[in-house]
CSV table of C-alpha atoms in Angstrom, one decimal:
chain,number,residue,atom,x,y,z
A,353,MET,CA,0.0,0.0,-0.4
A,354,ALA,CA,2.7,2.6,1.2
A,355,ALA,CA,4.6,1.9,-2.4
A,356,LYS,CA,1.1,2.3,-4.1
A,357,GLN,CA,0.7,5.7,-2.2
A,358,ALA,CA,4.3,7.0,-3.2
A,359,VAL,CA,3.9,5.8,-6.8
A,360,GLY,CA,0.4,7.9,-7.1
A,361,ILE,CA,1.5,10.9,-5.6
A,362,LYS,CA,4.6,11.0,-7.5
A,363,ALA,CA,2.5,10.6,-10.5
A,364,ARG,CA,-0.1,13.2,-9.6
A,365,GLY,CA,2.3,15.5,-9.2
A,366,SER,CA,4.5,14.9,-12.1
A,367,TRP,CA,0.7,15.0,-14.7
A,368,GLN,CA,-0.8,17.9,-12.6
A,369,LEU,CA,1.6,20.6,-13.6
A,370,THR,CA,3.1,19.5,-16.9
A,371,MET,CA,0.5,21.0,-19.3
A,372,ARG,CA,0.6,24.1,-17.0
A,373,ARG,CA,4.5,24.0,-17.4
A,374,LEU,CA,4.6,23.7,-21.0
A,375,SER,CA,1.8,26.5,-21.4
A,376,LYS,CA,4.3,28.8,-20.5
A,377,ASP,CA,7.4,27.5,-22.7
A,378,PRO,CA,6.9,29.4,-26.4
A,379,ALA,CA,9.6,26.7,-27.8
A,380,SER,CA,7.1,24.0,-26.7
A,381,ILE,CA,3.7,25.3,-27.8
A,382,ALA,CA,5.2,26.0,-31.7
A,383,SER,CA,7.2,22.7,-31.6
A,384,ALA,CA,3.9,21.4,-31.4
A,385,LEU,CA,2.1,23.6,-34.0
A,386,VAL,CA,5.0,22.3,-36.5
A,387,ILE,CA,4.3,18.5,-35.4
A,388,LEU,CA,0.6,18.9,-35.9
A,389,PHE,CA,1.1,20.8,-38.9
A,390,ALA,CA,3.2,17.8,-40.3
A,391,ILE,CA,0.7,15.5,-38.9
A,392,LEU,CA,-2.3,17.0,-40.8
A,393,PHE,CA,0.2,17.3,-43.6
A,394,ALA,CA,0.6,13.5,-44.1
A,395,ILE,CA,-2.9,13.0,-43.3
A,396,GLY,CA,-4.2,15.3,-46.0
A,397,ALA,CA,-1.7,13.8,-48.9
A,398,PRO,CA,-4.0,12.1,-50.9
A,399,LEU,CA,-6.8,15.2,-50.4
A,400,ILE,CA,-3.6,17.5,-51.4
A,401,ALA,CA,-2.8,15.4,-54.7
A,402,GLN,CA,-6.5,15.5,-55.8
A,403,TRP,CA,-6.3,19.2,-55.2
A,404,THR,CA,-3.6,19.6,-57.6
A,405,GLY,CA,-4.5,16.5,-60.0
A,406,HIS,CA,-0.8,15.5,-59.3
A,407,GLY,CA,0.5,12.4,-58.0
A,408,PRO,CA,3.6,11.5,-56.1
A,409,THR,CA,5.1,9.5,-59.0
A,410,GLU,CA,3.3,11.3,-61.7
A,411,GLN,CA,5.7,13.3,-64.5
A,412,PHE,CA,4.7,15.9,-65.7
A,413,ARG,CA,7.7,16.8,-68.7
A,414,GLU,CA,5.9,19.2,-70.5
A,415,THR,CA,4.5,21.2,-68.3
A,416,GLY,CA,7.0,20.1,-65.6
A,417,LEU,CA,9.9,21.1,-67.4
A,418,SER,CA,10.7,23.9,-69.2
A,419,SER,CA,12.6,23.6,-73.0
A,420,ALA,CA,15.9,22.9,-71.7
A,421,GLY,CA,14.9,20.0,-69.5
A,422,ILE,CA,15.6,21.8,-66.2
A,423,PRO,CA,12.7,21.7,-63.7
A,424,VAL,CA,10.3,24.5,-63.1
A,425,GLY,CA,10.6,26.7,-60.2
A,426,PRO,CA,7.4,27.6,-58.2
A,427,ASN,CA,4.6,28.6,-60.2
A,428,ALA,CA,0.8,28.6,-59.7
A,429,GLU,CA,0.6,24.7,-61.3
A,430,PHE,CA,3.0,23.4,-59.0
A,431,LEU,CA,3.4,25.2,-55.7
A,432,LEU,CA,6.5,24.2,-54.5
A,433,GLY,CA,8.2,24.0,-58.0
A,434,THR,CA,9.2,20.2,-60.0
A,435,ASP,CA,11.9,17.9,-59.6
A,436,GLN,CA,14.5,16.5,-62.5
A,437,LEU,CA,11.1,14.5,-63.8
A,438,GLY,CA,8.7,17.0,-63.7
A,439,ARG,CA,7.4,15.6,-61.0
A,440,ASP,CA,5.5,17.6,-58.2
A,441,ILE,CA,7.3,18.8,-55.7
A,442,LEU,CA,4.3,19.5,-52.8
A,443,VAL,CA,2.6,16.3,-53.5
A,444,ARG,CA,5.8,14.6,-52.8
A,445,LEU,CA,6.6,16.4,-50.1
A,446,ALA,CA,3.3,15.3,-48.1
A,447,TYR,CA,3.7,12.0,-49.1
A,448,GLY,CA,7.3,11.9,-47.9
A,449,THR,CA,6.3,13.3,-44.3
A,450,ARG,CA,3.9,10.3,-44.0
A,451,ILE,CA,6.9,8.2,-44.8
A,452,SER,CA,8.8,10.1,-41.8
A,453,LEU,CA,6.3,10.3,-39.4
A,454,LEU,CA,5.9,6.4,-40.0
A,455,VAL,CA,9.3,5.4,-39.9
A,456,GLY,CA,9.9,7.7,-36.6
A,457,VAL,CA,6.9,6.7,-34.2
A,458,VAL,CA,7.1,3.0,-35.1
A,459,ALA,CA,10.7,3.0,-34.8
A,460,SER,CA,10.3,4.5,-31.9
A,461,LEU,CA,8.2,3.3,-30.5
A,462,ALA,CA,9.6,-0.3,-30.8
A,463,ALA,CA,12.9,0.7,-29.8
A,464,SER,CA,11.6,2.3,-26.5
A,465,ALA,CA,10.0,-1.1,-25.9
A,466,ILE,CA,13.3,-3.4,-26.0
A,467,GLY,CA,15.3,-0.7,-24.3
A,468,VAL,CA,12.7,-0.7,-20.9
A,469,ILE,CA,12.3,-4.1,-21.1
A,470,ILE,CA,16.5,-4.7,-21.3
A,471,GLY,CA,17.3,-1.9,-19.2
A,472,THR,CA,14.5,-2.7,-16.3
A,473,ILE,CA,15.9,-6.9,-16.0
A,474,ALA,CA,19.2,-5.3,-15.9
A,475,GLY,CA,19.1,-3.0,-13.1
A,476,PHE,CA,16.8,-5.1,-11.4
A,477,PHE,CA,18.1,-8.7,-11.3
A,478,SER,CA,22.4,-7.3,-11.2
A,479,GLY,CA,24.6,-9.8,-11.0
A,480,VAL,CA,25.0,-11.5,-13.7
A,481,THR,CA,22.2,-10.8,-15.3
A,482,ASP,CA,23.3,-7.2,-15.4
A,483,THR,CA,26.6,-8.1,-16.5
A,484,ILE,CA,25.8,-10.1,-19.8
A,485,LEU,CA,23.2,-7.4,-20.8
A,486,SER,CA,25.1,-4.9,-20.2
A,487,ARG,CA,28.1,-6.3,-22.9
A,488,VAL,CA,25.1,-6.6,-25.5
A,489,ILE,CA,24.3,-2.9,-25.0
A,490,ASP,CA,27.9,-2.0,-25.2
A,491,LEU,CA,28.1,-4.1,-28.2
A,492,VAL,CA,25.4,-2.8,-30.0
A,493,MET,CA,26.0,0.5,-30.0
A,494,SER,CA,29.6,-0.3,-30.9
A,495,VAL,CA,28.7,-1.7,-34.2
A,496,PRO,CA,28.5,0.9,-37.2
A,497,PHE,CA,25.2,1.9,-38.5
A,498,LEU,CA,25.9,2.5,-41.8
A,499,LEU,CA,28.1,-0.7,-42.4
A,500,VAL,CA,25.2,-3.2,-41.0
A,501,ALA,CA,23.1,-1.2,-43.0
A,502,ILE,CA,25.0,-2.1,-46.4
A,503,ALA,CA,25.2,-5.4,-45.5
A,504,LEU,CA,21.6,-6.3,-44.7
A,505,VAL,CA,20.4,-4.3,-48.0
A,506,SER,CA,23.1,-6.0,-50.1
A,507,VAL,CA,21.0,-9.1,-49.2
A,508,LEU,CA,18.0,-8.4,-48.3
A,509,GLY,CA,17.3,-5.5,-50.3
A,510,PRO,CA,16.1,-2.1,-49.6
A,511,SER,CA,12.0,-2.0,-47.9
A,512,LEU,CA,10.5,0.2,-45.1
A,513,GLY,CA,9.8,-2.7,-43.2
A,514,LEU,CA,14.1,-3.2,-43.3
A,515,SER,CA,14.7,0.5,-42.8
A,516,ILE,CA,12.6,-0.2,-39.5
A,517,VAL,CA,14.4,-2.6,-38.3
A,518,VAL,CA,17.6,-1.0,-38.9
A,519,ILE,CA,16.6,1.9,-37.0
A,520,VAL,CA,15.0,0.1,-33.9
A,521,PHE,CA,18.4,-2.2,-34.0
A,522,PHE,CA,20.9,1.2,-32.8
A,523,SER,CA,17.9,2.8,-31.6
A,524,TRP,CA,17.4,1.3,-28.3
A,525,SER,CA,20.7,0.5,-26.8
A,526,GLY,CA,20.8,3.9,-25.4
A,527,LEU,CA,17.0,4.1,-24.1
A,528,ALA,CA,18.6,0.6,-22.2
A,529,ARG,CA,21.4,2.2,-20.6
A,530,VAL,CA,19.6,5.3,-19.1
A,531,ILE,CA,16.7,2.7,-17.7
A,532,ARG,CA,19.5,0.6,-16.3
A,533,GLY,CA,20.5,3.4,-14.2
A,534,GLN,CA,17.2,4.5,-13.2
A,535,VAL,CA,16.5,1.4,-11.9
A,536,LEU,CA,19.7,0.7,-10.5
A,537,ALA,CA,18.8,3.8,-7.8
A,538,LEU,CA,14.8,2.6,-7.6
A,539,ARG,CA,15.7,-0.8,-6.8
A,540,GLU,CA,17.1,0.4,-2.8
A,541,ARG,CA,14.9,3.0,-2.2
A,542,GLU,CA,12.1,2.3,0.9
A,543,PHE,CA,9.0,1.3,-1.4
A,544,ILE,CA,10.4,-1.4,-3.2
A,545,GLU,CA,12.4,-2.7,0.2
A,546,ALA,CA,9.0,-2.9,1.5
A,547,ALA,CA,7.3,-4.4,-1.5
A,548,ARG,CA,10.1,-6.7,-0.8
A,549,SER,CA,9.5,-7.7,2.8
A,550,LEU,CA,5.8,-8.2,1.9
A,551,GLY,CA,7.2,-11.3,-0.7
A,552,GLU,CA,6.0,-9.7,-3.5
A,553,SER,CA,7.8,-11.0,-6.8
A,554,ARG,CA,10.4,-9.4,-9.0
A,555,PHE,CA,8.6,-9.1,-11.6
A,556,SER,CA,5.7,-8.2,-10.3
A,557,MET,CA,7.7,-5.5,-8.1
A,558,MET,CA,9.3,-4.0,-11.6
A,559,TYR,CA,5.6,-3.9,-13.5
A,560,ARG,CA,3.8,-2.5,-10.1
A,561,ASP,CA,6.9,-0.5,-8.7
A,562,VAL,CA,9.4,0.0,-11.0
A,563,LEU,CA,8.3,1.1,-14.1
A,564,PRO,CA,5.6,4.0,-12.9
A,565,ASN,CA,8.5,5.9,-11.6
A,566,LEU,CA,9.9,5.6,-15.4
A,567,VAL,CA,7.2,7.3,-17.1
A,568,VAL,CA,9.1,10.5,-17.5
A,569,PRO,CA,12.9,9.7,-19.1
A,570,ILE,CA,10.7,6.7,-21.2
A,571,ILE,CA,8.1,9.6,-22.5
A,572,VAL,CA,11.4,11.7,-23.2
A,573,TYR,CA,13.8,9.8,-24.5
A,574,THR,CA,11.3,8.2,-27.1
A,575,THR,CA,10.6,12.1,-27.9
A,576,LEU,CA,14.3,12.6,-28.8
A,577,MET,CA,14.3,9.3,-30.9
A,578,ILE,CA,11.8,10.0,-33.1
A,579,PRO,CA,13.8,12.7,-35.0
A,580,ALA,CA,16.8,10.8,-34.5
A,581,ALA,CA,15.2,8.1,-36.5
A,582,ILE,CA,14.1,10.5,-38.9
A,583,VAL,CA,16.9,11.5,-39.7
A,584,PHE,CA,18.2,8.3,-39.9
A,585,GLU,CA,15.4,6.9,-42.5
A,586,ALA,CA,16.7,10.3,-44.4
A,587,THR,CA,19.8,9.2,-44.2
A,588,LEU,CA,19.4,5.3,-45.6
A,589,SER,CA,17.3,6.7,-48.5
A,590,PHE,CA,19.6,9.7,-49.8
A,591,LEU,CA,22.3,6.7,-49.6
A,592,GLY,CA,20.1,4.4,-51.3
A,593,LEU,CA,19.6,2.1,-48.9
A,594,GLY,CA,16.0,3.0,-47.4
A,595,ILE,CA,13.0,3.3,-49.3
A,596,VAL,CA,12.8,2.8,-53.2
A,597,PRO,CA,12.4,5.1,-55.6
A,598,PRO,CA,9.5,6.0,-57.1
A,599,THR,CA,8.2,6.2,-53.5
A,600,PRO,CA,9.2,9.5,-52.2
A,601,SER,CA,10.7,9.8,-49.2
A,602,TRP,CA,12.9,13.5,-48.1
A,603,GLY,CA,15.9,10.7,-48.4
A,604,ASN,CA,15.2,10.4,-52.0
A,605,MET,CA,14.3,14.1,-52.9
A,606,LEU,CA,17.5,15.0,-51.6
A,607,ALA,CA,19.5,12.4,-53.2
A,608,ASP,CA,17.1,13.4,-56.3
A,609,ALA,CA,18.5,16.9,-55.2
A,610,ALA,CA,22.1,15.9,-55.7
A,611,ASN,CA,22.0,13.8,-58.5
A,612,GLY,CA,23.6,15.6,-61.1
A,613,SER,CA,24.1,18.9,-59.1
A,614,MET,CA,20.7,19.4,-60.0
A,615,TYR,CA,20.2,21.7,-56.8
A,616,LEU,CA,22.3,24.0,-59.0
A,617,VAL,CA,19.5,24.7,-61.4
A,618,ALA,CA,17.2,23.6,-59.3
A,619,PRO,CA,17.6,25.3,-55.1
A,620,TRP,CA,14.0,24.1,-54.4
A,621,MET,CA,14.6,20.7,-54.5
A,622,VAL,CA,17.2,20.1,-51.8
A,623,LEU,CA,16.0,23.8,-50.1
A,624,VAL,CA,11.9,22.1,-49.9
A,625,PRO,CA,12.6,18.6,-48.2
A,626,GLY,CA,15.9,19.9,-46.3
A,627,LEU,CA,13.9,22.9,-45.1
A,628,ALA,CA,11.2,19.8,-43.8
A,629,LEU,CA,13.4,17.8,-42.5
A,630,LEU,CA,15.2,20.8,-40.0
A,631,ALA,CA,12.3,21.2,-38.5
A,632,LEU,CA,10.6,18.3,-37.9
A,633,THR,CA,13.7,17.5,-36.5
A,634,LEU,CA,13.8,20.9,-34.6
A,635,ALA,CA,10.4,20.8,-33.6
A,636,PHE,CA,10.5,17.4,-31.8
A,637,ASN,CA,13.8,17.9,-30.4
A,638,LEU,CA,13.0,21.5,-28.7
A,639,LEU,CA,9.7,19.7,-27.8
A,640,GLY,CA,11.5,16.7,-26.3
A,641,ASP,CA,13.5,19.3,-23.9
A,642,GLY,CA,10.1,21.3,-22.9
A,643,LEU,CA,8.4,17.8,-21.9
A,644,ARG,CA,11.8,17.0,-19.7
A,645,ASP,CA,11.6,20.1,-18.0
A,646,ALA,CA,7.4,20.1,-17.3
A,647,LEU,CA,8.0,16.7,-15.9
A,648,ASP,CA,10.5,17.1,-13.8
A,649,PRO,CA,9.5,18.7,-10.5
A,650,THR,CA,13.1,19.6,-9.6
A,651,SER,CA,14.0,21.8,-13.2
A,652,VAL,CA,14.4,25.0,-13.2
A,653,ARG,CA,10.9,25.5,-15.2
A,654,GLY,CA,9.4,23.8,-12.8
A,655,ALA,CA,10.1,25.3,-9.4
A,656,LYS,CA,8.9,28.5,-11.0
A,657,ALA,CA,5.6,27.0,-12.1
């Protein structure tokens, strides 16, 4: 009972003030609006394609390219211009946003689940279990990202699913290390000792007593993993290891701009996906920082709230 009350008081103290603290942070509010716009933009991709009359892979060589075969800039028909094949960049950007958000959210949630499970087990059981899992974490963190990606793609071929698997493989270890450190501190707390003296099993203590106290680092770290996953996906697609063209993604849109130095004659080809990638990753990072401050009652901002 004492353990439950301790957890409940802490949870209520954190969540009751979270929104008030966030509302006092202009950067967090602006970041949340950017993320909301990106979500609506991705959801509305088919509507944008219907409104413009342009499909994401449809080529308009007569109206989308100049007489010299150069992409046309922003105009009434192509609001963000076209690429080297006469495709509408606005429509491709909308569908590419779907890919970025899907990969970012799915990969981050999967990596968080793995990291929380392994980190909690390593920290709570300690001993041989902790030693083995810690060495596994160190091994994963030491493996070169691109080398593994190239090896897997050469065998299995590039795909959305493979991109997510690669990103998850390289993302969970950081959170696992953070959670392990948190659990090592929690397992010596009084409410854990009380639960142990009452005969509660280890797995029950981890689920009922430890995990509720890990909500803050899990939420913050997962939020910060999303932009990293988005950048990972863009990197893989840029190198031809991720989303297979002509399916649009921000990474292969940047690759199209770099191919043949097209960005020199059509700078919008690199500016549009590049700025979108910058804005979304920056928004998630700023929101993650804001959540960390809002959920941490010991922070300067939390103390002011």
